[in-house]
PDB file of C-alpha atoms in Angstrom:
ATOM      1  CA  MET A 111     -46.519 -78.205  24.506  1.00  0.00           C
ATOM      2  CA  PRO A 112     -47.969 -80.228  27.375  1.00  0.00           C
ATOM      3  CA  THR A 113     -47.219 -83.906  27.895  1.00  0.00           C
ATOM      4  CA  TYR A 114     -50.142 -86.243  28.631  1.00  0.00           C
ATOM      5  CA  ALA A 115     -49.959 -89.765  30.077  1.00  0.00           C
ATOM      6  CA  PHE A 116     -52.175 -92.642  28.938  1.00  0.00           C
ATOM      7  CA  ARG A 117     -52.366 -96.238  30.255  1.00  0.00           C
ATOM      8  CA  CYS A 118     -53.217 -99.124  27.967  1.00  0.00           C
ATOM      9  CA  SER A 119     -54.978-102.088  29.651  1.00  0.00           C
ATOM     10  CA  SER A 120     -52.829-104.667  27.833  1.00  0.00           C
ATOM     11  CA  CYS A 121     -49.589-102.677  27.438  1.00  0.00           C
ATOM     12  CA  ALA A 122     -47.686-100.231  29.633  1.00  0.00           C
ATOM     13  CA  GLU A 123     -48.197 -96.545  30.306  1.00  0.00           C
ATOM     14  CA  PHE A 124     -47.085 -94.135  27.567  1.00  0.00           C
ATOM     15  CA  THR A 125     -46.840 -90.367  27.124  1.00  0.00           C
ATOM     16  CA  VAL A 126     -47.953 -88.212  24.237  1.00  0.00           C
ATOM     17  CA  ILE A 127     -47.100 -84.581  23.485  1.00  0.00           C
ATOM     18  CA  LEU A 128     -50.200 -82.839  22.151  1.00  0.00           C
ATOM     19  CA  PRO A 129     -51.557 -79.298  21.929  1.00  0.00           C
ATOM     20  CA  MET A 130     -54.126 -78.566  24.614  1.00  0.00           C
ATOM     21  CA  ALA A 131     -56.883 -78.230  22.012  1.00  0.00           C
ATOM     22  CA  ALA A 132     -56.193 -81.704  20.549  1.00  0.00           C
ATOM     23  CA  VAL A 133     -56.189 -83.816  23.735  1.00  0.00           C
ATOM     24  CA  ARG A 134     -59.022 -86.332  24.247  1.00  0.00           C
ATOM     25  CA  GLN A 135     -59.989 -88.671  27.091  1.00  0.00           C
ATOM     26  CA  THR A 136     -58.583 -91.666  25.184  1.00  0.00           C
ATOM     27  CA  HIS A 137     -55.663 -92.076  22.786  1.00  0.00           C
ATOM     28  CA  ALA A 138     -54.602 -94.955  20.551  1.00  0.00           C
ATOM     29  CA  CYS A 139     -51.840 -97.102  22.083  1.00  0.00           C
ATOM     30  CA  PRO A 140     -48.667 -96.980  19.947  1.00  0.00           C
ATOM     31  CA  THR A 141     -48.095-100.739  20.480  1.00  0.00           C
ATOM     32  CA  CYS A 142     -51.518-102.387  20.059  1.00  0.00           C
ATOM     33  CA  ALA A 143     -53.629 -99.457  18.719  1.00  0.00           C
ATOM     34  CA  ALA A 144     -56.292 -99.970  21.421  1.00  0.00           C
ATOM     35  CA  ASP A 145     -57.923 -96.962  23.060  1.00  0.00           C
ATOM     36  CA  ALA A 146     -56.064 -96.127  26.275  1.00  0.00           C
ATOM     37  CA  PRO A 147     -57.628 -93.863  28.933  1.00  0.00           C
ATOM     38  CA  ARG A 148     -55.833 -90.779  30.101  1.00  0.00           C
ATOM     39  CA  VAL A 149     -53.966 -90.898  33.437  1.00  0.00           C
ATOM     40  CA  TYR A 150     -54.212 -87.814  35.642  1.00  0.00           C
ATOM     41  CA  GLY A 151     -51.280 -86.986  37.882  1.00  0.00           C
ATOM     42  CA  SER A 152     -49.960 -84.127  39.905  1.00  0.00           C
ATOM     43  CA  PRO A 153     -48.554 -81.125  38.007  1.00  0.00           C
ATOM     44  CA  ALA A 154     -44.793 -80.778  37.696  1.00  0.00           C
ATOM     45  CA  LEU A 155     -44.192 -77.750  39.913  1.00  0.00           C
ATOM     46  CA  LEU A 156     -40.831 -76.489  41.089  1.00  0.00           C
ATOM     47  CA  GLY A 157     -40.139 -75.993  44.756  1.00  0.00           C
ATOM     48  CA  THR A 158     -39.603 -72.578  46.259  1.00  0.00           C
ATOM     49  CA  PRO A 159     -35.924 -71.656  46.715  1.00  0.00           C
ATOM     50  CA  ALA A 160     -34.816 -71.560  50.359  1.00  0.00           C
ATOM     51  CA  ALA A 161     -33.835 -67.869  50.282  1.00  0.00           C
ATOM     52  CA  LEU A 162     -37.216 -66.875  48.852  1.00  0.00           C
ATOM     53  CA  HIS A 163     -38.996 -69.032  51.420  1.00  0.00           C
ATOM     54  CA  ARG A 164     -37.064 -67.318  54.256  1.00  0.00           C
ATOM     55  CA  GLY A 165     -37.953 -63.905  52.803  1.00  0.00           C
ATOM     56  CA  ILE A 166     -41.640 -64.769  52.589  1.00  0.00           C
ATOM     57  CA  ASP A 167     -41.595 -66.029  56.188  1.00  0.00           C
ATOM     58  CA  ALA A 168     -39.813 -62.867  57.370  1.00  0.00           C
ATOM     59  CA  ALA A 169     -42.346 -60.661  55.565  1.00  0.00           C
ATOM     60  CA  ALA A 170     -45.259 -62.578  57.088  1.00  0.00           C
ATOM     61  CA  ALA A 171     -43.754 -62.309  60.592  1.00  0.00           C
ATOM     62  CA  SER A 172     -43.055 -58.598  60.105  1.00  0.00           C
ATOM     63  CA  ALA A 173     -46.697 -57.956  59.185  1.00  0.00           C
ATOM     64  CA  GLU A 174     -47.835 -58.932  62.670  1.00  0.00           C
ATOM     65  CA  THR A 175     -44.897 -57.619  64.726  1.00  0.00           C
ATOM     66  CA  PRO A 176     -42.784 -55.186  62.684  1.00  0.00           C
ATOM     67  CA  GLN A 177     -39.146 -54.826  63.621  1.00  0.00           C
ATOM     68  CA  VAL A 178     -38.192 -51.252  64.507  1.00  0.00           C
ATOM     69  CA  VAL A 179     -34.714 -50.080  63.547  1.00  0.00           C
ATOM     70  CA  ARG A 180     -32.983 -47.038  64.968  1.00  0.00           C
ATOM     71  CA  ALA A 181     -30.155 -46.776  62.428  1.00  0.00           C
ATOM     72  CA  VAL A 182     -29.258 -47.866  58.919  1.00  0.00           C
ATOM     73  CA  PRO A 183     -28.034 -51.482  59.044  1.00  0.00           C
ATOM     74  CA  ALA A 184     -24.316 -52.054  58.514  1.00  0.00           C
ATOM     75  CA  GLY A 185     -23.416 -52.752  54.916  1.00  0.00           C
ATOM     76  CA  ALA A 186     -26.469 -50.955  53.540  1.00  0.00           C
ATOM     77  CA  PRO A 187     -25.782 -48.271  50.927  1.00  0.00           C
ATOM     78  CA  GLY A 188     -25.798 -44.747  52.292  1.00  0.00           C
ATOM     79  CA  PRO A 189     -28.134 -42.027  51.083  1.00  0.00           C
ATOM     80  CA  ARG A 190     -27.409 -40.598  47.663  1.00  0.00           C
ATOM     81  CA  GLY A 191     -26.972 -36.929  46.887  1.00  0.00           C
ATOM     82  CA  ARG A 192     -29.951 -34.639  46.667  1.00  0.00           C
ATOM     83  CA  ARG A 193     -31.893 -34.986  43.445  1.00  0.00           C
ATOM     84  CA  TRP A 194     -34.788 -33.171  41.865  1.00  0.00           C
ATOM     85  CA  SER A 195     -38.017 -33.578  43.745  1.00  0.00           C
ATOM     86  CA  PRO A 196     -41.456 -32.095  43.102  1.00  0.00           C
ATOM     87  CA  PHE A 197     -41.388 -30.851  46.693  1.00  0.00           C
ATOM     88  CA  THR A 198     -37.906 -29.338  46.910  1.00  0.00           C
ATOM     89  CA  GLY A 199     -37.266 -28.492  43.244  1.00  0.00           C
ATOM     90  CA  PRO A 200     -34.016 -29.034  41.380  1.00  0.00           C
ATOM     91  CA  ARG A 201     -30.636 -29.231  43.009  1.00  0.00           C
ATOM     92  CA  PRO A 202     -29.077 -25.760  43.150  1.00  0.00           C
ATOM     93  CA  VAL A 203     -26.342 -25.100  40.605  1.00  0.00           C
ATOM     94  CA  ASN A 204     -23.506 -22.652  41.156  1.00  0.00           C
ATOM     95  CA  ALA A 205     -23.210 -20.818  37.832  1.00  0.00           C
ATOM     96  CA  ALA A 206     -19.668 -19.599  38.549  1.00  0.00           C
ATOM     97  CA  ALA A 207     -18.417 -23.153  39.115  1.00  0.00           C
ATOM     98  CA  ARG A 208     -19.780 -24.546  35.846  1.00  0.00           C
ATOM     99  CA  ALA A 209     -17.438 -25.218  32.965  1.00  0.00           C
ATOM    100  CA  GLY A 210     -19.120 -22.700  30.670  1.00  0.00           C
ATOM    101  CA  GLY A 211     -19.382 -20.004  33.324  1.00  0.00           C
ATOM    102  CA  PRO A 212     -22.504 -17.956  33.927  1.00  0.00           C
ATOM    103  CA  HIS A 213     -25.163 -17.570  31.276  1.00  0.00           C
ATOM    104  CA  PRO A 214     -24.655 -14.695  28.851  1.00  0.00           C
ATOM    105  CA  ALA A 215     -26.834 -11.691  29.445  1.00  0.00           C
ATOM    106  CA  LEU A 216     -30.078 -11.441  27.518  1.00  0.00           C
ATOM    107  CA  PRO A 217     -30.184  -8.796  24.800  1.00  0.00           C
ATOM    108  CA  ARG A 218     -31.838  -5.494  25.748  1.00  0.00           C
ATOM    109  CA  TRP A 219     -34.251  -3.932  23.285  1.00  0.00           C
TER     110      TRP A 219
END
């Protein structure tokens, strides 16, 4: 639930936790019961982590002048084995090398 700040003219500032539907422009002061107007402040936002900020900056710089690479960078994972693709089909299977051997022949009628 959101926290709202109110400032009483005769007392100090106080905070109240209310649902968004129940908040009003004034709230009763817990000390003197006078109507206190709501105080508006900046939202409590977290800062962007440094690594994410560097990544965003690198992406923005790459949009204007992309970096061209001629090889896979060191430490990057190598390509995986061939997998099924709608363009190349499934990976070929050697029936003689399988554990169960080749498929049995279909019955002839």
